[in-house]
CSV table of C-alpha atoms in Angstrom, one decimal:
chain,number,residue,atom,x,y,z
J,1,UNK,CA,-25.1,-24.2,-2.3
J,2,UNK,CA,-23.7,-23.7,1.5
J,3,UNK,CA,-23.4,-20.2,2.4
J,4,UNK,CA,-20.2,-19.4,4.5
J,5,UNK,CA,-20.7,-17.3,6.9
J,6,UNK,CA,-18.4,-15.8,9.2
J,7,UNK,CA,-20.6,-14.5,12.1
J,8,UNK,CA,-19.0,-16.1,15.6
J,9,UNK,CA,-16.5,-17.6,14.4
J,10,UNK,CA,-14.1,-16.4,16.5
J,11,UNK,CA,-13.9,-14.3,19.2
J,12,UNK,CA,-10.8,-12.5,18.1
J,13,UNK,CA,-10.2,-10.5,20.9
J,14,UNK,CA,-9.5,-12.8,23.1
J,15,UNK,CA,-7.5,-14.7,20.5
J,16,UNK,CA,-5.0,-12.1,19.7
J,17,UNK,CA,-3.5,-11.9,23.1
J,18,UNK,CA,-2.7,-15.6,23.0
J,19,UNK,CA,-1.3,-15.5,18.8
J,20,UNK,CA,1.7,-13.7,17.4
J,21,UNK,CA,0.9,-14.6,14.0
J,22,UNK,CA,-1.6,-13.4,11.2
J,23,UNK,CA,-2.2,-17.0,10.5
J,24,UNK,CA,-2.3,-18.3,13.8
J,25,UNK,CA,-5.5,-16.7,15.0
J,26,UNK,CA,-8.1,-18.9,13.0
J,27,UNK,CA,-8.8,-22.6,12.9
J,28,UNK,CA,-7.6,-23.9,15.8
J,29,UNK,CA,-10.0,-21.9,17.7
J,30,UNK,CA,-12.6,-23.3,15.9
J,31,UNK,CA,-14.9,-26.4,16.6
J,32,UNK,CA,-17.6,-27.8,14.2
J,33,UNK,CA,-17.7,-24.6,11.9
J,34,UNK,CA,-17.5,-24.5,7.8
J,35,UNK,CA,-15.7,-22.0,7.3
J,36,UNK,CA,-13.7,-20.2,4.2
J,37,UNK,CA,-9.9,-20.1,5.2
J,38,UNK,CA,-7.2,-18.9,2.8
J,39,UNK,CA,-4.6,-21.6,2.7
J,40,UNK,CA,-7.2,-24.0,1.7
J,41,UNK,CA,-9.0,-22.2,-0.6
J,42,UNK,CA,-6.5,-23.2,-3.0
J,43,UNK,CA,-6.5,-27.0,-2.2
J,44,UNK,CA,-6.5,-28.0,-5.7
J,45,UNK,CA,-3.0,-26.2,-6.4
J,46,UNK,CA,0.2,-27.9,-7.3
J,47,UNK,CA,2.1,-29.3,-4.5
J,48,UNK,CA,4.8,-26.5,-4.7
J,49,UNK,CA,2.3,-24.1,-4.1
J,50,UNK,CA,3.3,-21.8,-7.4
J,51,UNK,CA,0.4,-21.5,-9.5
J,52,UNK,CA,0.1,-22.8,-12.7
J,53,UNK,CA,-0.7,-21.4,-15.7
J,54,UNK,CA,-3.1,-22.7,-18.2
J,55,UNK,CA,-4.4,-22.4,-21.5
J,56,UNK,CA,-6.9,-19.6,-20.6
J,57,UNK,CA,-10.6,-19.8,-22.0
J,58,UNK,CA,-13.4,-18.1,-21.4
J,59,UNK,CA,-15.0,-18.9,-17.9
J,60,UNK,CA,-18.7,-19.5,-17.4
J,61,UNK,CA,-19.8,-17.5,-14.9
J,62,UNK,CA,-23.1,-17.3,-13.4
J,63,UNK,CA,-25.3,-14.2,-14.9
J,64,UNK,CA,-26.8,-12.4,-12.1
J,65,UNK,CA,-28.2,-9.9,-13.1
J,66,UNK,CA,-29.8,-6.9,-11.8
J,67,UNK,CA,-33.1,-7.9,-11.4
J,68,UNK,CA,-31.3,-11.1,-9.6
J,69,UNK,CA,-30.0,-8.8,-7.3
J,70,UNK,CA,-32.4,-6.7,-6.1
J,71,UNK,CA,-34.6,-9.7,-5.7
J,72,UNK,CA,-32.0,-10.3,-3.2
J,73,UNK,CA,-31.7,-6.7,-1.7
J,74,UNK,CA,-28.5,-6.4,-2.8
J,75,UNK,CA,-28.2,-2.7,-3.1
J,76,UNK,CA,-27.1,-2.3,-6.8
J,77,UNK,CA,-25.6,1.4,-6.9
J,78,UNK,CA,-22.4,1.4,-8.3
J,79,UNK,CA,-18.7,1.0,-6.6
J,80,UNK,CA,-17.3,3.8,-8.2
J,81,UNK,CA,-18.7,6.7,-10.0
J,82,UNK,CA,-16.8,9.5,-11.2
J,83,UNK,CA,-16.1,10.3,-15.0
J,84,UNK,CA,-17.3,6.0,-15.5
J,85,UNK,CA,-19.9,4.6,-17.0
J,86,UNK,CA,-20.9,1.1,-16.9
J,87,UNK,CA,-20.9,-1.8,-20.0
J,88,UNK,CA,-21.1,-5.2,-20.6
J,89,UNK,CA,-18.2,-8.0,-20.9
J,90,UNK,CA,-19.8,-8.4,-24.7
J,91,UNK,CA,-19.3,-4.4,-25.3
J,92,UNK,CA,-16.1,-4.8,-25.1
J,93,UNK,CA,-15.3,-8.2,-26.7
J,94,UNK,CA,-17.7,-7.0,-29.8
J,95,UNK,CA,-17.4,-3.3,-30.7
J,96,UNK,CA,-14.1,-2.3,-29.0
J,97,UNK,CA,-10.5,-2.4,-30.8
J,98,UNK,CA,-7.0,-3.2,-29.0
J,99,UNK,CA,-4.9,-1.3,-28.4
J,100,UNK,CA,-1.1,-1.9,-29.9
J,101,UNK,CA,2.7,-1.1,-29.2
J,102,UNK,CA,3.3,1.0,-31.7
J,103,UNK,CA,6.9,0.1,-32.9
J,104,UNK,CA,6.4,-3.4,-33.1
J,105,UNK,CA,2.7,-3.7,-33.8
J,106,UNK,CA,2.3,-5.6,-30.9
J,107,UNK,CA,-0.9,-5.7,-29.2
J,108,UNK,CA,-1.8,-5.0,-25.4
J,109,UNK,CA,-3.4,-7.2,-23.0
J,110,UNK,CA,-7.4,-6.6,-23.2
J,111,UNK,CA,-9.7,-5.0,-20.9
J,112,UNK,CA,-12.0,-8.1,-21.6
J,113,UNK,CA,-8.6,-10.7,-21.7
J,114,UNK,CA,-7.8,-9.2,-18.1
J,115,UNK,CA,-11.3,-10.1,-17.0
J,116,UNK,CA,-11.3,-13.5,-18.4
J,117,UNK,CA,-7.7,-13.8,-16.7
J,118,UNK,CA,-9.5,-12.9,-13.1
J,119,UNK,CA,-13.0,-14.8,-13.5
J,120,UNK,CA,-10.8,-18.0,-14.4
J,121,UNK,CA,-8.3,-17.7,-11.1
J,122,UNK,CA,-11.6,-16.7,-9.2
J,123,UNK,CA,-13.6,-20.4,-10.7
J,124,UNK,CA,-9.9,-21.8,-9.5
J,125,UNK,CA,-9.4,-20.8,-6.5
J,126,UNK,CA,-13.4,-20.9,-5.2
J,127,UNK,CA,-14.5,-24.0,-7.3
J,128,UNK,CA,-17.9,-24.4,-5.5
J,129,UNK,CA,-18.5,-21.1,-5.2
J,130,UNK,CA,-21.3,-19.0,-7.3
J,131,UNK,CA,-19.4,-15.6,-8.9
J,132,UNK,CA,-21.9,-13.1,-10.4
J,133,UNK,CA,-21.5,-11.3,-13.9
J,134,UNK,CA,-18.5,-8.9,-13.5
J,135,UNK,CA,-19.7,-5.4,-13.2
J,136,UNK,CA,-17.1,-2.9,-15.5
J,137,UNK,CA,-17.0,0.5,-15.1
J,138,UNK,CA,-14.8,2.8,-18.0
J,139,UNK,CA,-13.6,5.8,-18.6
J,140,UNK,CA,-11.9,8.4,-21.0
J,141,UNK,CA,-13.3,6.9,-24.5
J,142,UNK,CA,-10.9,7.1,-27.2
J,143,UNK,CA,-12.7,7.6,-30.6
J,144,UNK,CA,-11.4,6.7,-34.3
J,145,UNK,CA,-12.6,5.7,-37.9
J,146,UNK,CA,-11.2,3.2,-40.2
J,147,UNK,CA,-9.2,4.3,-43.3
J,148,UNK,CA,-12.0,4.3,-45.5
J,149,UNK,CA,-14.0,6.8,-43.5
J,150,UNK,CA,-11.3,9.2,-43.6
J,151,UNK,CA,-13.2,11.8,-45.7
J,152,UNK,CA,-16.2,11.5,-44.3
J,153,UNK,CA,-18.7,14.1,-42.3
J,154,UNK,CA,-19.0,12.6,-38.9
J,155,UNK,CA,-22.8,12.6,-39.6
J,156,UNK,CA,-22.4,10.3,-42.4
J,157,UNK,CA,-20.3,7.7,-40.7
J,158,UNK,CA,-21.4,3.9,-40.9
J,159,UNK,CA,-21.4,2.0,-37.5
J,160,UNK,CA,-18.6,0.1,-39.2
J,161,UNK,CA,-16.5,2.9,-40.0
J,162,UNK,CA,-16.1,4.0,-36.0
J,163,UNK,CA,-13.5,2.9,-34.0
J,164,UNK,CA,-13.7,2.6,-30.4
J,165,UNK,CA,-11.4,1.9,-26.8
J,166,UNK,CA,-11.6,2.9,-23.1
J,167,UNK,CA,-8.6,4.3,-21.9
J,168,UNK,CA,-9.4,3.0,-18.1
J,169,UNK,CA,-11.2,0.2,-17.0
J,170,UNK,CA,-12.1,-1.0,-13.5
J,171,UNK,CA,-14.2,-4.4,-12.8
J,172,UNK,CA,-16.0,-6.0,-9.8
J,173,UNK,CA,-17.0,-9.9,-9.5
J,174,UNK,CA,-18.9,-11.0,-6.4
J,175,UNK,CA,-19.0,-14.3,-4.4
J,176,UNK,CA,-22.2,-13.8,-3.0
J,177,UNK,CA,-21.8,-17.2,-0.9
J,178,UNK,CA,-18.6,-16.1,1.1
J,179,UNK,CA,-20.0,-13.2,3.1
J,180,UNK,CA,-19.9,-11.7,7.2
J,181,UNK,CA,-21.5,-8.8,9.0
J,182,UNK,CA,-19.7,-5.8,10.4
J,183,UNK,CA,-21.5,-3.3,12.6
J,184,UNK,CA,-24.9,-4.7,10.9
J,185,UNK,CA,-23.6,-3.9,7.4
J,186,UNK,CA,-23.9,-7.1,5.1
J,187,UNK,CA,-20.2,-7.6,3.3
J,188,UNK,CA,-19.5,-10.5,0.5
J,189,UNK,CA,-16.1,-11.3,-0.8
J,190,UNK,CA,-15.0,-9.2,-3.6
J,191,UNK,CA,-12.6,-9.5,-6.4
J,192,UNK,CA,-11.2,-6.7,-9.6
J,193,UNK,CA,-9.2,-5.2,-11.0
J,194,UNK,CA,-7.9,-2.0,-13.0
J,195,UNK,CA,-6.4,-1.3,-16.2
J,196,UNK,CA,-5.2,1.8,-17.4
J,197,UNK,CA,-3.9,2.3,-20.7
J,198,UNK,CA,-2.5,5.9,-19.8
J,199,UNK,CA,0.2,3.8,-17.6
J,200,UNK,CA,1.7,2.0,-20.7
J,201,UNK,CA,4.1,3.6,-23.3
J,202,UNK,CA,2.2,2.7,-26.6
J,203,UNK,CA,4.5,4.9,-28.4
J,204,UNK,CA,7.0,2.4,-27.3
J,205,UNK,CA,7.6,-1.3,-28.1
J,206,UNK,CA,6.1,-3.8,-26.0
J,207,UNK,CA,7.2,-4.5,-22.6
J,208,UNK,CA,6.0,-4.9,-19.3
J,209,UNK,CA,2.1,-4.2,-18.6
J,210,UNK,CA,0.6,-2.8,-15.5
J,211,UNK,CA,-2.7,-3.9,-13.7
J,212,UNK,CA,-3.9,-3.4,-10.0
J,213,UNK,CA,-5.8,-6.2,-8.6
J,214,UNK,CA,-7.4,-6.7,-5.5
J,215,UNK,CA,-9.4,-9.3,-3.3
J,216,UNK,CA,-11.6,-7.6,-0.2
J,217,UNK,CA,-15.5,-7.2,0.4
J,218,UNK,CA,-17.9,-5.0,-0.7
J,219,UNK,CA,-20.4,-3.6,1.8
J,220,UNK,CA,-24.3,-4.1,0.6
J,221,UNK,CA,-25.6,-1.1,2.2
J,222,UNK,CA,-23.4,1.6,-0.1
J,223,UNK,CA,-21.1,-1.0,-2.9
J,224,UNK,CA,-17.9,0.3,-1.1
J,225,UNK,CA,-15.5,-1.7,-1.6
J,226,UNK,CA,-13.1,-2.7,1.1
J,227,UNK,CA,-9.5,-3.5,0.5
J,228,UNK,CA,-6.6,-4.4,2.9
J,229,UNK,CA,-2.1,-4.4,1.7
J,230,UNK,CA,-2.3,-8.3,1.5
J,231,UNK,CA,-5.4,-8.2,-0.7
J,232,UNK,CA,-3.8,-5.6,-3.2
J,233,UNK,CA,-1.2,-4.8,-5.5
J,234,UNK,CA,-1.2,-1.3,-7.0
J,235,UNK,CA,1.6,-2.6,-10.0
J,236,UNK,CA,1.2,-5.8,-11.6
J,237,UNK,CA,4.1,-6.3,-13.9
J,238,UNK,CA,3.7,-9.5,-16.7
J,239,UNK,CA,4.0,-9.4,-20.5
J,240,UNK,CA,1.9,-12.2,-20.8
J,241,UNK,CA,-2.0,-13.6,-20.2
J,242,UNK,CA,-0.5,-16.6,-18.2
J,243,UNK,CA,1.8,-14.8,-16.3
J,244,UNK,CA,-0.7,-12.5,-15.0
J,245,UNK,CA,-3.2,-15.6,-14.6
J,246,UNK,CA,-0.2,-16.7,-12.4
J,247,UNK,CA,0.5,-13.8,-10.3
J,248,UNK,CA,-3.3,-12.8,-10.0
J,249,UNK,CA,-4.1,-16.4,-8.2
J,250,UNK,CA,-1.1,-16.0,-5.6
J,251,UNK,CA,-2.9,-12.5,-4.5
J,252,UNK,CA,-5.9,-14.6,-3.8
J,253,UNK,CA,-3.9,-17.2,-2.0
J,254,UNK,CA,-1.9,-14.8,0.1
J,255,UNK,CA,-5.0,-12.8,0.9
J,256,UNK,CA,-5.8,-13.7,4.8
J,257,UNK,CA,-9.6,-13.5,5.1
J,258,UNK,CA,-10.2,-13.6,8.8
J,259,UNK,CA,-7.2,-11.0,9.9
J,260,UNK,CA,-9.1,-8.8,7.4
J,261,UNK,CA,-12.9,-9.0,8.7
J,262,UNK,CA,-10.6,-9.1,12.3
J,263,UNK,CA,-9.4,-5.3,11.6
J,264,UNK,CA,-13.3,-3.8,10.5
J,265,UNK,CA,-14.9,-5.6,13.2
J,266,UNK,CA,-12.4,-3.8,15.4
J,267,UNK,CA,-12.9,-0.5,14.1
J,268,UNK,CA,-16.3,-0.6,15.2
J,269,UNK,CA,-14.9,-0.4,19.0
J,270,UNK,CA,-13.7,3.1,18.9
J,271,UNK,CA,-15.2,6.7,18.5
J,272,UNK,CA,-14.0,9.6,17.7
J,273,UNK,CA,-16.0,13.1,19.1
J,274,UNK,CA,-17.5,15.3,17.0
J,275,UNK,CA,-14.8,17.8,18.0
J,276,UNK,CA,-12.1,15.1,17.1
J,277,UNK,CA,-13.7,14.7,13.2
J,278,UNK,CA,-14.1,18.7,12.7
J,279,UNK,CA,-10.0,18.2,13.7
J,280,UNK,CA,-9.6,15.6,11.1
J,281,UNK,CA,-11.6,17.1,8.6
J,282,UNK,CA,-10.1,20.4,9.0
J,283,UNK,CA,-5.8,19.2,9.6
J,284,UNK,CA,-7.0,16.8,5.9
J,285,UNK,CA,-7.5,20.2,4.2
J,286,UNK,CA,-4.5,21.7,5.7
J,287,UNK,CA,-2.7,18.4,4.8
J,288,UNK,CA,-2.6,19.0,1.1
J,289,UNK,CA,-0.8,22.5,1.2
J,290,UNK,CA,2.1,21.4,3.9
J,291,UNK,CA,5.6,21.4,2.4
J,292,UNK,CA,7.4,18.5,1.4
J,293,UNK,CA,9.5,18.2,4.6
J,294,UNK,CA,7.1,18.5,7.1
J,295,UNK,CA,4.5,16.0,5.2
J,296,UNK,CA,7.5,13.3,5.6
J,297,UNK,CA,6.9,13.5,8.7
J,298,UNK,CA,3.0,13.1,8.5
J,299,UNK,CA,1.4,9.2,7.5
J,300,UNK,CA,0.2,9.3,4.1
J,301,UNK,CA,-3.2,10.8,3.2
J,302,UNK,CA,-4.4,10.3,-0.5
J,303,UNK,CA,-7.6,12.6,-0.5
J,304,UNK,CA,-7.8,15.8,-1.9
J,305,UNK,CA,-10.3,18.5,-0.6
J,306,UNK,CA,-13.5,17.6,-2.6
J,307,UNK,CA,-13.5,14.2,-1.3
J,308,UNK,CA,-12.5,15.8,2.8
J,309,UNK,CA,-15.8,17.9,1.7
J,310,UNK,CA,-17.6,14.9,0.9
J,311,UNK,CA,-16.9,13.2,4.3
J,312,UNK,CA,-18.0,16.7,5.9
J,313,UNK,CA,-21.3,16.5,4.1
J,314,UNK,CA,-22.2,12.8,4.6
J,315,UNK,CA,-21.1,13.2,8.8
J,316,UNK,CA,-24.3,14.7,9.0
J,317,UNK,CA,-26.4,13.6,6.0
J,318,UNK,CA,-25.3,10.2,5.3
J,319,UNK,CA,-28.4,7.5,6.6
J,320,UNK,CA,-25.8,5.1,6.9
J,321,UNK,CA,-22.8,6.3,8.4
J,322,UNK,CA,-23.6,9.7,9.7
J,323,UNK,CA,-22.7,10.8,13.4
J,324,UNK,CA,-25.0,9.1,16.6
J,325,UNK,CA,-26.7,12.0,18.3
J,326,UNK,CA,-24.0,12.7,20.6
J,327,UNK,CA,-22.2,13.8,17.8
J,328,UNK,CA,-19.8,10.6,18.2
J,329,UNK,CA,-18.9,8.3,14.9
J,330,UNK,CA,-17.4,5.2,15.3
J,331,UNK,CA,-13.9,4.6,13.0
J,332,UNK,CA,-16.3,1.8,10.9
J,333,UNK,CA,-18.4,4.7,9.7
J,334,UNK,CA,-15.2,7.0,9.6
J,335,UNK,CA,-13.8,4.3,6.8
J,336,UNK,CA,-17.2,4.2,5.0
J,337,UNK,CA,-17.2,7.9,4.8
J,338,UNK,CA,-13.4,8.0,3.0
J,339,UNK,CA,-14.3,5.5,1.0
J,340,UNK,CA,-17.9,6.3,0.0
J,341,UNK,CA,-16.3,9.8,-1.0
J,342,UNK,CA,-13.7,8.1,-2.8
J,343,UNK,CA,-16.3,6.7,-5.8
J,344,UNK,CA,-15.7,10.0,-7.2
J,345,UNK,CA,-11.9,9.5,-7.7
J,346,UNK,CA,-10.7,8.3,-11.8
J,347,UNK,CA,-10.4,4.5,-11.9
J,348,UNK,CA,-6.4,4.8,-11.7
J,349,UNK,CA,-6.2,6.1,-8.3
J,350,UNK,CA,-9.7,4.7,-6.9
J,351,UNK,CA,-7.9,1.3,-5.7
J,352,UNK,CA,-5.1,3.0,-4.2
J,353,UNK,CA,-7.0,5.5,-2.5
J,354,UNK,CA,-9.6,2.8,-1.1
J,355,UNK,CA,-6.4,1.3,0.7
J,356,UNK,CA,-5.6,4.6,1.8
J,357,UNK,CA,-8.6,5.1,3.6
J,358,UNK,CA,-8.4,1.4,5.2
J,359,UNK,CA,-4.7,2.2,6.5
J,360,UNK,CA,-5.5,5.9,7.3
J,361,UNK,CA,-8.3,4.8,9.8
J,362,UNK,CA,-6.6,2.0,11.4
J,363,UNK,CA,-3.6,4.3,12.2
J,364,UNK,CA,-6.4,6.9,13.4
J,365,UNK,CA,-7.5,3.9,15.6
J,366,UNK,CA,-4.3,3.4,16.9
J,367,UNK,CA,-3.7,7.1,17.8
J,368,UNK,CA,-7.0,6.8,20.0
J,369,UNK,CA,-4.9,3.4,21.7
J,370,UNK,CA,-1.8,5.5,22.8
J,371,UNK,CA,0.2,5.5,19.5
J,372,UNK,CA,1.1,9.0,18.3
J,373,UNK,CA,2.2,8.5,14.5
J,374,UNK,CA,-1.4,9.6,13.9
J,375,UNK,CA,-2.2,12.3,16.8
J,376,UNK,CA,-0.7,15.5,14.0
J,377,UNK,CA,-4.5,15.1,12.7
J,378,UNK,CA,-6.4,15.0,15.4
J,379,UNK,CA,-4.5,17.6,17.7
């Protein structure tokens, strides 16, 4: 299978000055290349462009597993940590119960039904593309027994008798073939999604459910994930598999590729001083303890002190992204360094966060270019 490859294919910054539009910086500056481009990833759509839903069945997705990947030198750590552990797709098809509505009885969209929802827009929207096995990651275990358990010991409990669901759930699935370099760090195109049960009123009877879902890259060197506003929504709001089949393929169809890899590459052109990050670092602590008022006026900043402690530590200790030895970072690193320290957020922020950090260091970036929405963090 063709690998699509990004490298050169445009030279963007000579592009932008001649393009208003998002969508108007990309094919028509290009000669000869294959490359991946949004509004045709979805060729085989309806004419309409709204699209459609489908009797949904389980997908067949290529099993690579971890042995295929580090064959590959595909660095196999995991993209968040945390409270999480990781299980298979089987796990919870096999051994986990559903959750239900409790006035009505009704049940809840799956963990695993979500996942089949994605991997089946992913094998519609990239038909020729090879998707590895999803990687899940879940958290706060909810524990029960069937009724004929009830007066057991808990050391005399048959397998059968236990009862099991994750309260949270967060998945990755990779398209190894769709991939570019940024500031020598190998990214592939990403796509997952969160589900957290905590969000829903079970006590209620059904109604809308929630899911986040995003499309980005994941850097190789450290599995952080990279995520930008078009490639995520924070609140997807459907009472039904097809509906979020539906909604979940027009993020991937909306998601613009190339203005995406456009803004990391860029962040690689600036620096901040080592002065400038101790600044950051220390106005982020003093962020979290300003009063309501004043932080209105004040861009957003969705990390809390242990993850501005992270970023500290990893300035100087992280092989990757640490300071040069001037004492300089570049903002590429600075955004590896929120979002490496943001693997230790719970699944229901971690998405949200990981945009945070993206948005945070382009408006840093644009401080250092004259604008002074960001300058109350590094004055």
């Amino acid at each position: 299978m063709d690998t699509q490859n990004f490298n050169n294919i445009i030279d963007f910054n000579q592009s932008i000055s001649n393009k208003n539009k998002p969508r108007d910086f990309f094919l028509d500056d290009i000669e000869d290349a294959e490359v991946f481009y949004p509004s045709r990833m979805n060729s085989n759509l309806p004419k309409d462009n709204k699209p459609e839903t489908i009797n949904l069945v389980q997908a067949f997705s290529l099993d690579e597993t971890k042995e295929n990947l580090a064959e590959n030198n595909i660095n196999v750590s995991p993209f968040i940590l945390a409270n999480t552990k990781e299980i298979e797709l089987e796990h919870l098809k096999n051994d986990c119960i559903i959750p239900v509505f409790s006035k009505d009885n009704e049940k809840t969209i799956a963990h695993q039904e979500f996942i089949d929802v994605v991997i089946n827009a992913v094998k519609k929207a990239f038909p020729h593309q090879i998707i590895t096995k999803p990687e899940i990651r879940v958290s706060h275990q909810i524990k029960g027994r069937t009724p004929d358990a009830i007066h057991l010991n808990v050391k005399d409990l048959l397998e059968h008798q236990k009862t099991i669901y994750y309260e949270r759930m967060a998945f990755i699935i990779r398209i190894p073939g769709i991939k570019d370099v940024v500031n020598g760090n190998e990214l592939s195109l990403t796509l997952g999604g969160v589900r957290s049960y905590n969000l829903e009123n079970l006590y209620n009877k059904k109604s809308f459910e929630k899911f986040k879902f995003f499309i980005g890259f994941q850097n190789k060197v450290c599995c952080n994930l990279c995520v930008s506003t078009d490639g995520f929504l924070s609140e997807i709001k459907v009472t039904s598999i097809q509906e979020l089949y539906s909604k979940v393929l027009e993020i991937i169809k909306n998601y613009n590729t190339e203005l995406h890899l456009m803004e990391m590459k860029e962040l690689t052109q600036d620096f901040i001083s080592e002065h400038q990050f101790a600044q950051l670092i220390g106005r982020s602590r003093l962020y979290q303890h300003l009063d309501k008022a004043e932080k209105s006026q004040i861009p957003i900043l969705n990390f809390n002190d242990s993850h501005i402690n992270l970023m500290a530590k990893d300035y100087y200790e992280d092989k990757n992204f640490c300071r040069s030895e001037d004492g300089r970072i570049n903002l590429w690193n600075l955004f590896n360094l929120f979002t490496q320290a943001n693997k230790s957020s719970y699944i229901d922020t971690f998405l949200d966060r990981n945009l945070n950090a993206f948005e945070f260091t382009k408006g840093i970036q644009k401080t250092l270019n004259g604008n002074e929405n960001y300058h109350w963090f590094l004055s």
